[in-house]
Amino acid sequence: MPDGSPAAAPPLPLRPRQLEILTLLALEPEGFTPGRLREALYGGRAVTASTSKAEISHLRRALDGGVSTRRYALTAPVSCDAREVLHALERGDTETALGLYGGPLLPGSEAPGIEEWREHLEVAVREAVLASPRPEHALRYGRRAPYDEEVHAHALRLLGPGDTRRALAMGRLAAALRY
């Protein structure tokens, strides 16, 4: 690229289970033992070790070997929006976190490890919004959380009496209260 930055790799076509594995590995860089990864993917369901090993093998091939073999961890860089949201929140950068947060993590996934990370991200982003003194953050997050009374009330508290955006926050709060 002209600015000297490396070109982004094209997205990989992965099956849902492989995407879950990749997401878990990206969010937990220290990796997983095979048993812990199986638990994060399947919970208490009876699934053989060979089933999860096959999924890892498919993912490893898709990543040109980018997953270690004994302790499952990424050995190649992978871009993960959820990880970037968390990094932004760690820096106290709510603006960037909101820009990167596209909504719940893998919303169709029922993998226990993904469900835990989904809740972690949702709570972390919401709490950052509620701690922010900027009404833009509450208004922006409020678009994704139409029934979150606390977020809409927070926006109203932050908006001055003459701010025309109060009508938007008030409308959202009224709708949330009816829900």
Short mmCIF file of C-alpha atoms in Angstrom, two decimals:
data_model
loop_
_atom_site.label_atom_id
_atom_site.label_comp_id
_atom_site.label_asym_id
_atom_site.label_seq_id
_atom_site.Cartn_x
_atom_site.Cartn_y
_atom_site.Cartn_z
CA MET A 1 0.00 0.00 0.00
CA PRO A 2 1.21 3.54 -0.65
CA ASP A 3 1.35 4.53 3.04
CA GLY A 4 3.67 1.64 3.87
CA SER A 5 1.11 -0.30 5.90
CA PRO A 6 0.61 -3.96 5.03
CA ALA A 7 -2.45 -4.90 3.03
CA ALA A 8 -5.17 -6.59 5.05
CA ALA A 9 -5.66 -10.25 4.30
CA PRO A 10 -9.02 -11.11 2.76
CA PRO A 11 -11.61 -12.60 5.12
CA LEU A 12 -11.49 -16.38 5.37
CA PRO A 13 -14.57 -18.40 4.49
CA LEU A 14 -15.01 -20.43 7.69
CA ARG A 15 -17.78 -22.64 8.96
CA PRO A 16 -19.52 -21.40 12.13
CA ARG A 17 -17.66 -23.78 14.46
CA GLN A 18 -14.30 -22.78 12.99
CA LEU A 19 -15.22 -19.13 13.42
CA GLU A 20 -16.05 -19.82 17.07
CA ILE A 21 -12.67 -21.50 17.56
CA LEU A 22 -10.83 -18.68 15.82
CA THR A 23 -12.65 -16.10 17.94
CA LEU A 24 -11.85 -17.91 21.17
CA LEU A 25 -8.19 -18.25 20.20
CA ALA A 26 -8.01 -14.56 19.28
CA LEU A 27 -9.59 -13.50 22.57
CA GLU A 28 -7.42 -15.81 24.68
CA PRO A 29 -3.90 -15.54 23.25
CA GLU A 30 -2.43 -17.89 25.88
CA GLY A 31 -4.45 -20.61 24.20
CA PHE A 32 -6.40 -23.65 25.35
CA THR A 33 -5.72 -27.20 26.32
CA PRO A 34 -7.74 -29.55 24.10
CA GLY A 35 -10.15 -30.31 26.95
CA ARG A 36 -10.70 -26.68 27.86
CA LEU A 37 -11.37 -25.75 24.24
CA ARG A 38 -13.84 -28.61 23.90
CA GLU A 39 -15.63 -27.33 27.04
CA ALA A 40 -15.68 -23.76 25.66
CA LEU A 41 -17.21 -25.01 22.41
CA TYR A 42 -19.58 -27.74 23.53
CA GLY A 43 -20.12 -27.30 27.26
CA GLY A 44 -21.43 -30.48 28.81
CA ARG A 45 -22.53 -32.05 25.54
CA ALA A 46 -20.96 -35.40 24.78
CA VAL A 47 -18.54 -34.70 21.94
CA THR A 48 -15.54 -36.83 21.14
CA ALA A 49 -12.02 -35.46 21.16
CA SER A 50 -11.69 -36.43 17.50
CA THR A 51 -14.58 -34.10 16.57
CA SER A 52 -12.89 -31.03 18.03
CA LYS A 53 -9.49 -32.12 16.68
CA ALA A 54 -11.00 -32.28 13.20
CA GLU A 55 -12.35 -28.73 13.55
CA ILE A 56 -8.93 -27.51 14.69
CA SER A 57 -7.29 -29.28 11.75
CA HIS A 58 -9.65 -27.55 9.30
CA LEU A 59 -8.94 -24.19 10.90
CA ARG A 60 -5.19 -24.83 10.92
CA ARG A 61 -5.34 -25.55 7.16
CA ALA A 62 -7.38 -22.39 6.52
CA LEU A 63 -4.76 -20.38 8.45
CA ASP A 64 -1.81 -22.06 6.71
CA GLY A 65 -0.72 -23.70 9.95
CA GLY A 66 -1.47 -20.69 12.17
CA VAL A 67 -2.65 -22.77 15.15
CA SER A 68 -0.22 -24.55 17.47
CA THR A 69 -0.69 -28.27 17.96
CA ARG A 70 -0.40 -29.23 21.64
CA ARG A 71 -1.81 -26.18 23.32
CA TYR A 72 -4.21 -24.62 20.86
CA ALA A 73 -3.13 -21.02 20.30
CA LEU A 74 -2.75 -18.75 17.31
CA THR A 75 0.74 -18.59 15.85
CA ALA A 76 -0.16 -16.07 13.15
CA PRO A 77 -1.65 -12.60 13.55
CA VAL A 78 -5.43 -12.47 13.21
CA SER A 79 -7.62 -9.38 13.23
CA CYS A 80 -10.50 -9.63 15.69
CA ASP A 81 -12.90 -6.74 16.26
CA ALA A 82 -13.84 -8.00 19.72
CA ARG A 83 -10.20 -7.99 20.80
CA GLU A 84 -9.77 -4.47 19.43
CA VAL A 85 -12.87 -3.30 21.35
CA LEU A 86 -11.35 -4.67 24.55
CA HIS A 87 -7.99 -3.00 23.85
CA ALA A 88 -9.76 0.33 23.30
CA LEU A 89 -11.65 -0.05 26.57
CA GLU A 90 -8.41 -0.91 28.37
CA ARG A 91 -6.98 2.40 27.09
CA GLY A 92 -10.11 4.23 28.23
CA ASP A 93 -10.99 5.01 24.61
CA THR A 94 -14.77 4.66 24.59
CA GLU A 95 -15.04 6.47 21.24
CA THR A 96 -12.92 3.87 19.44
CA ALA A 97 -14.57 0.99 21.29
CA LEU A 98 -18.01 2.17 20.16
CA GLY A 99 -16.76 2.57 16.61
CA LEU A 100 -15.50 -1.00 16.57
CA TYR A 101 -18.35 -2.60 18.51
CA GLY A 102 -20.71 -4.03 15.93
CA GLY A 103 -23.11 -5.58 18.42
CA PRO A 104 -23.20 -8.89 20.23
CA LEU A 105 -20.31 -11.27 19.54
CA LEU A 106 -21.36 -14.08 17.18
CA PRO A 107 -25.03 -13.70 18.18
CA GLY A 108 -26.08 -17.07 16.75
CA SER A 109 -23.46 -19.02 18.68
CA GLU A 110 -24.45 -21.19 21.63
CA ALA A 111 -20.88 -22.19 22.46
CA PRO A 112 -20.41 -21.54 26.19
CA GLY A 113 -17.05 -19.81 25.69
CA ILE A 114 -18.52 -17.46 23.08
CA GLU A 115 -21.55 -16.75 25.29
CA GLU A 116 -19.20 -15.75 28.13
CA TRP A 117 -17.17 -13.45 25.89
CA ARG A 118 -20.37 -12.01 24.38
CA GLU A 119 -21.65 -11.04 27.83
CA HIS A 120 -18.23 -9.74 28.87
CA LEU A 121 -18.06 -7.45 25.84
CA GLU A 122 -21.64 -6.23 26.16
CA VAL A 123 -21.22 -5.38 29.84
CA ALA A 124 -17.83 -3.73 29.30
CA VAL A 125 -19.05 -1.53 26.45
CA ARG A 126 -22.25 -0.59 28.27
CA GLU A 127 -20.40 0.29 31.48
CA ALA A 128 -17.91 2.43 29.53
CA VAL A 129 -20.85 4.30 27.97
CA LEU A 130 -22.47 4.85 31.37
CA ALA A 131 -19.16 6.13 32.77
CA SER A 132 -18.59 8.50 29.86
CA PRO A 133 -19.34 12.20 30.28
CA ARG A 134 -20.03 12.51 26.54
CA PRO A 135 -23.70 12.35 25.51
CA GLU A 136 -22.65 11.19 22.03
CA HIS A 137 -21.55 7.88 23.52
CA ALA A 138 -24.90 7.25 25.19
CA LEU A 139 -26.81 8.31 22.07
CA ARG A 140 -24.70 6.11 19.82
CA TYR A 141 -24.94 3.07 22.07
CA GLY A 142 -28.65 3.75 22.59
CA ARG A 143 -29.29 3.00 18.91
CA ARG A 144 -28.16 -0.58 19.57
CA ALA A 145 -29.91 -0.85 22.94
CA PRO A 146 -33.43 0.48 22.37
CA TYR A 147 -34.79 -0.97 25.63
CA ASP A 148 -31.96 0.11 27.92
CA GLU A 149 -33.65 2.70 30.13
CA GLU A 150 -30.46 3.48 32.05
CA VAL A 151 -28.50 4.37 28.91
CA HIS A 152 -31.26 6.68 27.62
CA ALA A 153 -31.66 8.34 31.02
CA HIS A 154 -27.87 8.84 31.12
CA ALA A 155 -28.02 10.54 27.72
CA LEU A 156 -30.76 12.86 28.98
CA ARG A 157 -28.72 13.80 32.06
CA LEU A 158 -25.75 14.69 29.86
CA LEU A 159 -27.65 16.70 27.26
CA GLY A 160 -28.21 20.38 27.96
CA PRO A 161 -31.76 21.74 28.12
CA GLY A 162 -31.46 23.39 24.70
CA ASP A 163 -29.88 20.41 22.95
CA THR A 164 -32.20 19.19 20.21
CA ARG A 165 -30.92 15.64 20.71
CA ARG A 166 -32.89 15.52 23.97
CA ALA A 167 -35.99 14.71 21.90
CA LEU A 168 -34.27 11.62 20.55
CA ALA A 169 -33.14 10.47 23.99
CA MET A 170 -36.57 11.21 25.47
CA GLY A 171 -38.31 9.25 22.72
CA ARG A 172 -35.99 6.28 23.26
CA LEU A 173 -36.51 6.42 27.01
CA ALA A 174 -40.30 6.55 26.62
CA ALA A 175 -40.23 3.55 24.29
CA ALA A 176 -37.96 1.64 26.69
CA LEU A 177 -40.28 2.36 29.61
CA ARG A 178 -43.25 0.99 27.66
CA TYR A 179 -41.37 -2.21 26.90
#
